[in-house]
Coordinates of C-alpha atoms in Angstrom, one line a residue:
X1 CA 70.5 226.3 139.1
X2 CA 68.4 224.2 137.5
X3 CA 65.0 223.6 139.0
X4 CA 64.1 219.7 139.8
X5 CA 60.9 218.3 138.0
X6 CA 58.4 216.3 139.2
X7 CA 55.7 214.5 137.7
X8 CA 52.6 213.4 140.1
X9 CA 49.9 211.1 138.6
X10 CA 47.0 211.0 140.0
X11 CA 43.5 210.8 138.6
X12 CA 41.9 213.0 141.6
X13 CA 44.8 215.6 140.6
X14 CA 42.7 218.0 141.7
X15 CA 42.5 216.9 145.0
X16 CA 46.1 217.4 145.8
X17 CA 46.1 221.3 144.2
X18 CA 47.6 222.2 147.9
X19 CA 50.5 219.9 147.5
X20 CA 51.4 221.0 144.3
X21 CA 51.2 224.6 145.1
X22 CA 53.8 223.8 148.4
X23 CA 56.5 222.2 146.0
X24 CA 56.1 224.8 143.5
X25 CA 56.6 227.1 146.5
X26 CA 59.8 224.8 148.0
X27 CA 61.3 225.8 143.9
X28 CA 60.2 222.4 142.6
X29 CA 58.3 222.8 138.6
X30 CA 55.4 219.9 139.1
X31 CA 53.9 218.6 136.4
X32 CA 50.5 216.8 136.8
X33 CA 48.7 214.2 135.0
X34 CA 45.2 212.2 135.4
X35 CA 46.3 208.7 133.8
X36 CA 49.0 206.3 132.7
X37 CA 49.4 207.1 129.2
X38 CA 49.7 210.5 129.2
X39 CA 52.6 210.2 131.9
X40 CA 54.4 207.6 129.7
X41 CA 54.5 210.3 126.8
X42 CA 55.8 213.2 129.8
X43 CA 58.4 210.8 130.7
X44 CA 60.1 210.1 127.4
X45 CA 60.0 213.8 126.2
X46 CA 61.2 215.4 129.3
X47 CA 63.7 215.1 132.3
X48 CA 62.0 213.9 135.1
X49 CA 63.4 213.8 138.5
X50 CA 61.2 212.5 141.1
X51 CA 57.6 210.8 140.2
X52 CA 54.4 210.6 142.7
X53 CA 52.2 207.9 141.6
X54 CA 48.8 206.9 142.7
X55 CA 48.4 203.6 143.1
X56 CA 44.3 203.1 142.2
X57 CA 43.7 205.1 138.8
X58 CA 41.0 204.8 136.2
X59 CA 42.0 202.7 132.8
X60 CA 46.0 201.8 133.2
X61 CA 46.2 201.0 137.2
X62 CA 49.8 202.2 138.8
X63 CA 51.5 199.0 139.0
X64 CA 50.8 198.7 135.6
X65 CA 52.5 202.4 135.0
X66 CA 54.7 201.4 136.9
X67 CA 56.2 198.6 134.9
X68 CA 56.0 200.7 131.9
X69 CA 57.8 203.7 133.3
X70 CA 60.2 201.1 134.0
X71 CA 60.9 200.1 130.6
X72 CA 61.6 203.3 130.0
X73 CA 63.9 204.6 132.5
X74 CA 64.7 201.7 135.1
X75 CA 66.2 204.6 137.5
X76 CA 64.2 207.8 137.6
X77 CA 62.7 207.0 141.4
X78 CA 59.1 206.4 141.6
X79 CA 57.3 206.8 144.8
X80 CA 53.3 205.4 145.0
X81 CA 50.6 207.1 146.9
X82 CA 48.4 204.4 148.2
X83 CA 45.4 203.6 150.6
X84 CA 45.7 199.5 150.0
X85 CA 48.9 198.6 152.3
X86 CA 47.7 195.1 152.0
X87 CA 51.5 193.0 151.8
X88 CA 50.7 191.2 148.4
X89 CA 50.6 194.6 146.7
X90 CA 53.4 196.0 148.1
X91 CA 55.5 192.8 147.5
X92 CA 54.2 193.3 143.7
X93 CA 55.3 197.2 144.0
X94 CA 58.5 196.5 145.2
X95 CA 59.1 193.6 142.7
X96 CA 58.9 196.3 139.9
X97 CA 61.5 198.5 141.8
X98 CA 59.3 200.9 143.3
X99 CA 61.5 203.3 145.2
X100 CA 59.0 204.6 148.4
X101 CA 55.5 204.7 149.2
X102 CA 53.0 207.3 150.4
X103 CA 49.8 206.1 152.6
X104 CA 46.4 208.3 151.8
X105 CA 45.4 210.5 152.9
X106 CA 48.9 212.3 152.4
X107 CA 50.3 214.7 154.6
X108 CA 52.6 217.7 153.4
X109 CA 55.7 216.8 155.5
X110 CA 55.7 213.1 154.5
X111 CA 55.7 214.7 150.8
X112 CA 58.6 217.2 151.3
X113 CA 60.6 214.4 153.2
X114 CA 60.6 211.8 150.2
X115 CA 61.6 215.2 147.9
X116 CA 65.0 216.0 150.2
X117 CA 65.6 211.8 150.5
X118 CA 65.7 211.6 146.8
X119 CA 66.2 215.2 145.0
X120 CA 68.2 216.8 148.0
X121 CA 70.3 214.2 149.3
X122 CA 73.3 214.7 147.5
X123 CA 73.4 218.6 148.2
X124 CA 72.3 217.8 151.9
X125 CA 75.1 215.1 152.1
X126 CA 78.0 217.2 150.3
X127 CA 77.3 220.2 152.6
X128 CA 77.3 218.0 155.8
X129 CA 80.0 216.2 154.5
X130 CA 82.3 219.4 153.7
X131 CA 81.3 220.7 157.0
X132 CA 83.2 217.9 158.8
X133 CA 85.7 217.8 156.5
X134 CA 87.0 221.4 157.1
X135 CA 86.7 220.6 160.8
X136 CA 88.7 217.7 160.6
X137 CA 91.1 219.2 158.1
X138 CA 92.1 221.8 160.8
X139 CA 92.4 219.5 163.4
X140 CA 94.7 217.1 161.5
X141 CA 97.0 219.9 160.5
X142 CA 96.9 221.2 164.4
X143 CA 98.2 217.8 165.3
X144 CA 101.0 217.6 162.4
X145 CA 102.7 220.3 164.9
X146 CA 102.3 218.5 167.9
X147 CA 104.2 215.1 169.4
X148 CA 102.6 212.1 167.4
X149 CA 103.1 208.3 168.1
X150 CA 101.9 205.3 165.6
X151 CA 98.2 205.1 167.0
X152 CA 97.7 209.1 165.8
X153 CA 99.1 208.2 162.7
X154 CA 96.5 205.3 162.3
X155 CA 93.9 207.4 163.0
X156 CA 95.3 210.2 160.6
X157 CA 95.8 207.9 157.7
X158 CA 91.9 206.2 158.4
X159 CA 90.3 209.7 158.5
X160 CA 92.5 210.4 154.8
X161 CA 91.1 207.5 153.2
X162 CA 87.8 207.8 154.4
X163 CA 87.6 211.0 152.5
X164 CA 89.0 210.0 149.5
X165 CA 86.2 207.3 149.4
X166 CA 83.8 209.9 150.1
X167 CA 85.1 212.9 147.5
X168 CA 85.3 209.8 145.1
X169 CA 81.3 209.8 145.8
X170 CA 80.9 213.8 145.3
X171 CA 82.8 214.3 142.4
X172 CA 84.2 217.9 144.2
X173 CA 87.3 219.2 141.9
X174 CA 87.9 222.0 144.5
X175 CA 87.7 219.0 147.5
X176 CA 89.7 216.5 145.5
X177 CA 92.6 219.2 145.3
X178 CA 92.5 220.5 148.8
X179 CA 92.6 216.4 149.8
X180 CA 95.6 216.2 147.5
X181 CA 97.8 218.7 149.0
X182 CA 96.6 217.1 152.5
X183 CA 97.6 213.8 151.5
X184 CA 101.4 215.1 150.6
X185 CA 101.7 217.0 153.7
X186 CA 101.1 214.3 156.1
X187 CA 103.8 211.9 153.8
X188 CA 106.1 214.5 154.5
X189 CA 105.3 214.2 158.5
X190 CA 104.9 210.5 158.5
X191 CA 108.6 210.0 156.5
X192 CA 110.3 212.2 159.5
X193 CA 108.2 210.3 161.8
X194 CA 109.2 207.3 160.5
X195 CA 113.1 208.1 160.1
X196 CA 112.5 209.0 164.0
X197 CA 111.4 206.1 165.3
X198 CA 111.3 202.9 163.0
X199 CA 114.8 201.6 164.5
X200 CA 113.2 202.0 168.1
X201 CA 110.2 199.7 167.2
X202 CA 112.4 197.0 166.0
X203 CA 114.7 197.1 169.4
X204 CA 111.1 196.8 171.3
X205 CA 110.2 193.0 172.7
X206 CA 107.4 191.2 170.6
X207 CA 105.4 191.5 174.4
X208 CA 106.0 195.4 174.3
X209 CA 103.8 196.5 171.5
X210 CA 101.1 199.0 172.0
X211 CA 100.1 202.5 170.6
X212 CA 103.3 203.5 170.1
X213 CA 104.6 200.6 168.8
X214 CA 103.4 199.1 166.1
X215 CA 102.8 195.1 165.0
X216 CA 104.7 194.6 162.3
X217 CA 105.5 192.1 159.2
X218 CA 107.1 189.7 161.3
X219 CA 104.9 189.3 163.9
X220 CA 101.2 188.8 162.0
X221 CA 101.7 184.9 162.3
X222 CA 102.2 185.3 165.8
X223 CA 99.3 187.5 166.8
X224 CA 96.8 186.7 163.9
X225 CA 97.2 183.3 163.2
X226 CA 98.6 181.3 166.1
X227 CA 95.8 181.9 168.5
X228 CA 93.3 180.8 166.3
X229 CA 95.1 177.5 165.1
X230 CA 95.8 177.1 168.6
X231 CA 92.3 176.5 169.3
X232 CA 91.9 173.5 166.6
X233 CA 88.2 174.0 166.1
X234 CA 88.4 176.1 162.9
X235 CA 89.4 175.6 159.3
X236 CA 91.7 178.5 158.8
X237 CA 92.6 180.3 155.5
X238 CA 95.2 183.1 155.6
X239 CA 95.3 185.3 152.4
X240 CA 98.3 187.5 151.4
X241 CA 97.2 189.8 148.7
X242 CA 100.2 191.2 147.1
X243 CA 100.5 195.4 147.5
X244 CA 97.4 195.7 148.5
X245 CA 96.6 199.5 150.0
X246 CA 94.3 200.2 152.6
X247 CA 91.6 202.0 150.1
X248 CA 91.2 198.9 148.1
X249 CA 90.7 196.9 151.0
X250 CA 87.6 198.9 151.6
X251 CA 86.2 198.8 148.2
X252 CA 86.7 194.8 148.2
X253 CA 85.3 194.6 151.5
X254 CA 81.9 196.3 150.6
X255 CA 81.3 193.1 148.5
X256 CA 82.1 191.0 151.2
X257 CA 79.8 192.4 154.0
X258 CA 76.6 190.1 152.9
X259 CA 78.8 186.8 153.4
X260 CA 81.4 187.9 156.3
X261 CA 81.6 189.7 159.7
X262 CA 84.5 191.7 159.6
X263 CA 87.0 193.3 161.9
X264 CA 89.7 195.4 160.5
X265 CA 93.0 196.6 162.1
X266 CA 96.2 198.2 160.4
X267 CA 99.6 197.1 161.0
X268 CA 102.7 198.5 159.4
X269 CA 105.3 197.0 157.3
X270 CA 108.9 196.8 157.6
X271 CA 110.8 198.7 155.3
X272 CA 111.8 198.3 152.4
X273 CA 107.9 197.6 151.7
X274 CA 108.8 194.9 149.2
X275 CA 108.0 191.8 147.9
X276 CA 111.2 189.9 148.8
X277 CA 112.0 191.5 152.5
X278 CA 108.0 192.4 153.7
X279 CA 106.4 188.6 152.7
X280 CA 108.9 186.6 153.5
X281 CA 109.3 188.1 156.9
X282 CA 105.4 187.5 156.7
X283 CA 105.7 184.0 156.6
X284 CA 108.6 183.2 158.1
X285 CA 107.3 185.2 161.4
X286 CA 110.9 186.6 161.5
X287 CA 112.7 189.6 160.1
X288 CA 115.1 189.7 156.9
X289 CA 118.5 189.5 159.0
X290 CA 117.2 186.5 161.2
X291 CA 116.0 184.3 158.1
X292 CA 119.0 184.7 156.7
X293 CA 120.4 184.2 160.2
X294 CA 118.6 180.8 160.8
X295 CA 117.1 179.5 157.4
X296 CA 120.4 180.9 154.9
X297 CA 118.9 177.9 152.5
X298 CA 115.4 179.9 152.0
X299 CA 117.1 183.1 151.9
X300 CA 118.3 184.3 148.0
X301 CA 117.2 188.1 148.1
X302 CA 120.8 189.0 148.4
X303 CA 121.2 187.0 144.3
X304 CA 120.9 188.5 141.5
X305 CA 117.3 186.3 140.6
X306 CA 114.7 187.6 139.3
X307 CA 111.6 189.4 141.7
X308 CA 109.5 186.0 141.7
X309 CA 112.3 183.9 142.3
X310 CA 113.1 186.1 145.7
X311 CA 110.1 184.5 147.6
X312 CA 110.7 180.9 146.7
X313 CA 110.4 179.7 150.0
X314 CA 107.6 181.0 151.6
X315 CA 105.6 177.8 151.9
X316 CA 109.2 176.5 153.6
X317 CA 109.3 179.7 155.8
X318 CA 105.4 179.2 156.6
X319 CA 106.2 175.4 157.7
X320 CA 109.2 176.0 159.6
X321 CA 107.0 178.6 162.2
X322 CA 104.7 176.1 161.9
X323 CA 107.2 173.5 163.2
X324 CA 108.7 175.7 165.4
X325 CA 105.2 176.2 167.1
X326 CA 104.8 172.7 168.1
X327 CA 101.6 172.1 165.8
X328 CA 100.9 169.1 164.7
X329 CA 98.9 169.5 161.4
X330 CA 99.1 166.8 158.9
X331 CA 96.7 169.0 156.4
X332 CA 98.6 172.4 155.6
X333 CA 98.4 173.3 151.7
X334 CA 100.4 176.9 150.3
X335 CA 99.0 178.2 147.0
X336 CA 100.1 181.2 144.8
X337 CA 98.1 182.4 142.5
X338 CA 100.2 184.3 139.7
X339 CA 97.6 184.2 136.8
X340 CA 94.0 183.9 135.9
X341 CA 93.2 180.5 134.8
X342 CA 94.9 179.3 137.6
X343 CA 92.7 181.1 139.6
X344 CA 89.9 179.4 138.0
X345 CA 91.3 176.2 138.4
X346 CA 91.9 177.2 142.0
X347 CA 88.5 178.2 142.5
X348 CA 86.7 174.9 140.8
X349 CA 88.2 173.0 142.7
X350 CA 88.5 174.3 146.0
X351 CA 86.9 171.6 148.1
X352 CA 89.6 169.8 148.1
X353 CA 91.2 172.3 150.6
X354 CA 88.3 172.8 152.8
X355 CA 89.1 169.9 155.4
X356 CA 92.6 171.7 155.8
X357 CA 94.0 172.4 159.3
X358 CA 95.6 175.7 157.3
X359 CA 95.5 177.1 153.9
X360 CA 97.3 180.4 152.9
X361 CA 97.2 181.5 149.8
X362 CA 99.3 183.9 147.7
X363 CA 97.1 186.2 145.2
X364 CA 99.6 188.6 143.4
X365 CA 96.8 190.0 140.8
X366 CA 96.1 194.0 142.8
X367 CA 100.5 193.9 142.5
X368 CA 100.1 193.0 138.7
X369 CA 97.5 195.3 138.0
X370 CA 99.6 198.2 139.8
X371 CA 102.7 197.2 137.6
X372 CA 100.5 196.9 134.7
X373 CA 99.3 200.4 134.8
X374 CA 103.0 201.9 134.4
X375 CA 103.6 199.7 131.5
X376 CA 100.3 199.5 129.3
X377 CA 98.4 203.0 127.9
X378 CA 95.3 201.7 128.3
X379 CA 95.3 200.7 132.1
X380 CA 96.4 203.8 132.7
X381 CA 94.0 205.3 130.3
X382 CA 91.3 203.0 132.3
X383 CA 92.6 204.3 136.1
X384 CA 93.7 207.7 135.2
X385 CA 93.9 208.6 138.9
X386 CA 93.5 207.3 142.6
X387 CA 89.7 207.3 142.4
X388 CA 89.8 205.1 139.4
X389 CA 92.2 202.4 140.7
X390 CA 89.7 202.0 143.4
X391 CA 87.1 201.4 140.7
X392 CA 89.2 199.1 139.0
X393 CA 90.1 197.1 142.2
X394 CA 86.8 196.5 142.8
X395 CA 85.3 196.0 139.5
X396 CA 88.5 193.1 139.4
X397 CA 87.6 191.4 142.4
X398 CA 83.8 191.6 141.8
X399 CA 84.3 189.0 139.0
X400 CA 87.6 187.1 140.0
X401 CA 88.4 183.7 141.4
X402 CA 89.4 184.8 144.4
X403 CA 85.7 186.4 145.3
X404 CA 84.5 182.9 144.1
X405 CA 86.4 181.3 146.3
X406 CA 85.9 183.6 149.3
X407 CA 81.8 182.8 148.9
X408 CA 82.4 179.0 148.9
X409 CA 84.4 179.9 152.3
X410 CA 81.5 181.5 153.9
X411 CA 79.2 178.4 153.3
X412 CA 81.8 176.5 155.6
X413 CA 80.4 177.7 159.0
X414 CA 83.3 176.8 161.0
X415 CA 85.9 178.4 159.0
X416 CA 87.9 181.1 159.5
X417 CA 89.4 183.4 157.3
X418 CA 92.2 186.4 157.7
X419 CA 93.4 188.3 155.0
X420 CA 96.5 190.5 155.0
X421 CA 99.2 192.1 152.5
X422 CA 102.8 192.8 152.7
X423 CA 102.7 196.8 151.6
X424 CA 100.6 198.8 149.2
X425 CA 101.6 201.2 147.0
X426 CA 102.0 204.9 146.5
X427 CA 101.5 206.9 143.2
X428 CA 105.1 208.2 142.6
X429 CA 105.0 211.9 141.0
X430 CA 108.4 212.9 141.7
X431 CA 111.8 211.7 140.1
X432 CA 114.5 212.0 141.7
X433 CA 118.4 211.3 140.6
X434 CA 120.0 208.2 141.8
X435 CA 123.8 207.0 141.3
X436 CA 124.3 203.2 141.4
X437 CA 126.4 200.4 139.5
X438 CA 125.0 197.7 137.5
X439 CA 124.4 195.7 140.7
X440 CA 122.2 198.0 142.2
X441 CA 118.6 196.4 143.0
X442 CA 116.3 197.7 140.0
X443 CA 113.0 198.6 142.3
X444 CA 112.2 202.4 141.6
X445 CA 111.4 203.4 145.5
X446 CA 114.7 201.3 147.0
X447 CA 118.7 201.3 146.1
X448 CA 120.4 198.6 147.4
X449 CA 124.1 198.1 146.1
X450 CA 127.1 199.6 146.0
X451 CA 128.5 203.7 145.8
X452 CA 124.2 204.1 146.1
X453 CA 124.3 207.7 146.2
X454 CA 121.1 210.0 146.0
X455 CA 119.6 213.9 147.0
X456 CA 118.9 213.6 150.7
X457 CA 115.9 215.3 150.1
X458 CA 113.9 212.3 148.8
X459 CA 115.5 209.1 150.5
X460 CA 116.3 207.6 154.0
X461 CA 119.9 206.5 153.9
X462 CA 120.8 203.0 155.4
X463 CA 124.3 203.0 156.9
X464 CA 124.4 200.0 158.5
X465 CA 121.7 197.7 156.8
X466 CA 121.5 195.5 159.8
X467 CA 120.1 198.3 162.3
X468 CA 116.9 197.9 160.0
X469 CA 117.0 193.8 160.6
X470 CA 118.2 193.4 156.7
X471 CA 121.3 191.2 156.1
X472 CA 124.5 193.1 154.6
X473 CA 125.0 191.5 151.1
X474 CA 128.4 191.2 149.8
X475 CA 128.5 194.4 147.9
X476 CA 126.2 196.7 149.7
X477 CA 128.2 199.7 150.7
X478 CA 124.6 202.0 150.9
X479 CA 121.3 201.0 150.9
X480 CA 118.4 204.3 150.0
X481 CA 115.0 204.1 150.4
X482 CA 112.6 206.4 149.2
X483 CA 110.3 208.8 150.9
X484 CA 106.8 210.4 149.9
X485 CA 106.3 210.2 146.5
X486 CA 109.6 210.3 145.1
X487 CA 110.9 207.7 142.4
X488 CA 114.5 207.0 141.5
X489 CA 115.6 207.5 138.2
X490 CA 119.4 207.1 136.7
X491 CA 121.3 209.9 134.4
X492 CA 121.1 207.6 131.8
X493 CA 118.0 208.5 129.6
X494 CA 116.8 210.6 132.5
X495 CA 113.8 212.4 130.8
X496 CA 112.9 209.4 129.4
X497 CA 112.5 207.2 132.1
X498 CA 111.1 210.3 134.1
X499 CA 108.5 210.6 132.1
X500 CA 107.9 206.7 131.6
X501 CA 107.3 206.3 135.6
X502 CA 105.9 209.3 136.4
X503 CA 102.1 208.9 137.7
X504 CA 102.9 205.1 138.4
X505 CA 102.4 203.2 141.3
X506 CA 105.4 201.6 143.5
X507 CA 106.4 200.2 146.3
X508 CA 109.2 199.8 148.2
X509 CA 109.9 203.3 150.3
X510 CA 108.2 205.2 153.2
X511 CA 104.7 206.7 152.6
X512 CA 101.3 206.2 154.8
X513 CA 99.9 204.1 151.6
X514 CA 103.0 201.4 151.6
X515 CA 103.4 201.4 155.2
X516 CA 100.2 201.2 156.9
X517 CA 97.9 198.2 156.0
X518 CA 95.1 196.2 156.4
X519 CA 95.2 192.9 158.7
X520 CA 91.5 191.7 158.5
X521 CA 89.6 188.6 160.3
X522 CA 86.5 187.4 158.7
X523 CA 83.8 184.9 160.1
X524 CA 81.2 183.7 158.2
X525 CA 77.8 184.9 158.8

């Protein structure tokens, strides 16, 4: 293993011969220097890891060392040894990105702590980090064997993602590959788990939900937003970010944390975790068969349209619970937001909303870019894995409209701001043979139509549609949906189309990532 190297400038070198000698001893190589210039010329002609400067030197002083060691490398970490801790000098020092400071006369365990916070703190942090991990591993797959209601789940699914975020971090091949094979063994628990119980949670009263039931699509209006509205002393903007997964929630809200106070809670959605059935059930605060049931004129999922024309209604869904709740709001605005410069134009002018009773708005970019990726080389040459996406999520919503628009929100001190979706995605590795007319619903992780026929292995059949709260179309003899990771693909040009989807991501079926999602509230700080 290579050894870490570290420069210390000092021009009383001497003086600190006994320091030297103890990194040397710790398996440190320490070079030394008595001035400025001749660490400027170490610096560009080796690898340095870690540099100790003195502060008070004789012809270039260490601030001015400082800056130039900055123009040279602006992230090799400096740490300066003073005796002056007067505040304009440090403000100066930390101006020029000094990294930590030492106060003379120095003492040997101050030294080797700033050495393990900035040469050991990966190693330190991996080791504790795989520690917990193997701990947790075995616990997880202790409790796969055991009885497990939707609370364990949560907390099985948190715990998942919190080490993906974390491998991502350590760049671990051998972690990333045990994590994998993790991640597919729980799917496979949480699609029995779900087959067991998902038509007991819809028979459950809305008053009845608890750990073992879950909230659900249908119900987020009712527990998220009515009590707020109810209360008519905030400006309220509810966000429905299309397929967005519970990983990318927590990438995007790392750039939120300066302007909001967060709380985040998971919900699940109802199946199939699609556009057409999962949103408009959103906004209507009702399931599928019960819009249809009640509003047949905003219902059209059961037409042949095409996927954007399914959820044509929303804003008429989203004013008749609005109705139906008895509020009186003469200021309610619905946006969707399908491309970039009408983000934009969104975002300019977004004052104009801001004296709103309620504003949702529809952002359907994170469900483009996972469509995207199946269909353009280079997006999925860009986010060649999960770790990536993430990576691109965030990089997207660091410099998008709708982060614009979420900072002008936080300036408005009596606002408040909840943010859901209406299913993520999964990243579909295995194909699996599907029989179907032309009728058939095109989505790859769902089959609705008629003669649907499938392996059992890799889909939940739907007998009777309406057990699941969907409305029988006329031509739906079987309904599939599919489970884990699998895909459907027809005969037709099988290999082809295998190929083509494999390593995309979809939605639509029964995995913890489509399932299980974020419902956030925000508050401006």
């Amino acid at each position: 293993m290579t050894k870490k190297r570290i420069l210390w400038i000092d021009d009383e070198i001497e003086l600190l011969k006994p320091h030297v000698i103890l990194l040397e001893q710790r398996g440190y190589e320490v070079l030394t220097t008595t001035n400025g210039a001749d660490a400027l010329e170490i610096i560009k002609n080796n690898k340095i890891d870690l540099v100790f400067l003195d502060e008070m030197m004789i012809g270039m002083s260490g601030l001015e060392t400082l800056s130039r060691i900055r123009e040279i490398d602006k992230k090799l970490p400096v740490v300066m040894a003073t005796k002056n801790e007067a505040e304009s000098l440090m403000e100066e020092a930390i101006g020029q990105k000094i990294n930590d400071y030492l106060t003379k006369p120095i003492n040997p365990t101050q030294v080797l702590i700033v050495c393990k916070k900035f040469l050991e703190a990966e190693r330190i942090g991996k080791e504790k980090f795989t520690k917990n991990y193997i701990s947790d591993f075995a616990k997880i797959s202790e409790k796969l064997y055991q009885p497990i209601i939707w609370k364990d789940w949560k907390e099985i699914y948190t715990k998942l993602v919190n080490w993906s975020l974390e491998i991502d971090k350590l760049d671990d091949d051998g972690l990333k590959e045990t994590l994998s094979g993790k991640w597919q063994e729980c799917n496979v628990g949480f699609s029995k788990f779900v087959e067991n119980n998902y038509l007991k949670w819809l028979t459950h009263k809305d008053n009845d939900r608890n750990d073992a039931n879950p909230i659900m699509s249908p119900h987020i209006l009712d527990e998220y937003l009515q009590p707020v509205l109810k209360k008519q002393d905030k400006h309220v903007y509810f966000f429905v970010i299309d397929c967005l997964r519970f990983d990318q929630w927590l990438v995007m809200a790392e750039l939120l944390e300066p302007y909001y106070n967060l709380k985040t809670e998971l919900y699940c959605s109802i199946l199939p975790t699609a556009t057409p059935y999962a949103r408009n059930s959103i906004f209507a605060g009702l399931y599928p068969i019960d819009i249809k049931k009640y509003y047949p004129q905003f219902w059209n999922v059961d037409s042949a349209s095409e996927d954007h024309k399914l959820n044509a209604y929303e804003k008429d869904l989203l004013l008749a619970w609005v109705k139906r709740k008895n509020f009186n709001f003469d200021r309610v605005a619905f946006i969707k937001v399908f491309d970039t410069e009408f983000g934009k134009k969104i975002e300019r002018e977004f004052a104009r909303y801001m004296n709103n009773n309620l504003t949702a708005i529809v952002i359907n970019a994170v469900d483009m870019m996972a469509h995207s990726r199946s269909d353009h080389a280079i997006l999925k040459e860009i986010a060649p894995d999960e770790a990536a996406y993430r990576a691109l999520t965030k990089s997207w919503f660091a410099y998008s409209s709708l982060f614009g628009i979420f900072k002008s929100i936080a300036e408005q001190k009596d606002a408040k701001v909840i943010i859901t979706t209406d299913h993520g995605a999964i990243r579909c590795l295995r194909g699996i043979k599907v029989l179907g007319d032309k009728e058939t619903s095109t989505n790859l992780r769902y089959k609705f139509g008629k003669n649907v026929n499938s392996e059992a292995k890799g889909a939940l059949r739907m007998t009777d549609p309406t057990l699941y709260k969907i409305p029988k179309s006329g031509i739906t003899v079987s309904n599939l949906i599919a489970k884990e990771d699998y895909y459907f693909v027809y005969p037709t040009d099988y290999h082809y189309y295998l190929n083509k989807f494999r390593d995309s991501f979809q939605h639509g079926g029964i995995s913890l990532e489509e399932m299980i999602i974020p419902i956030v509230e925000l508050d401006p700080k």
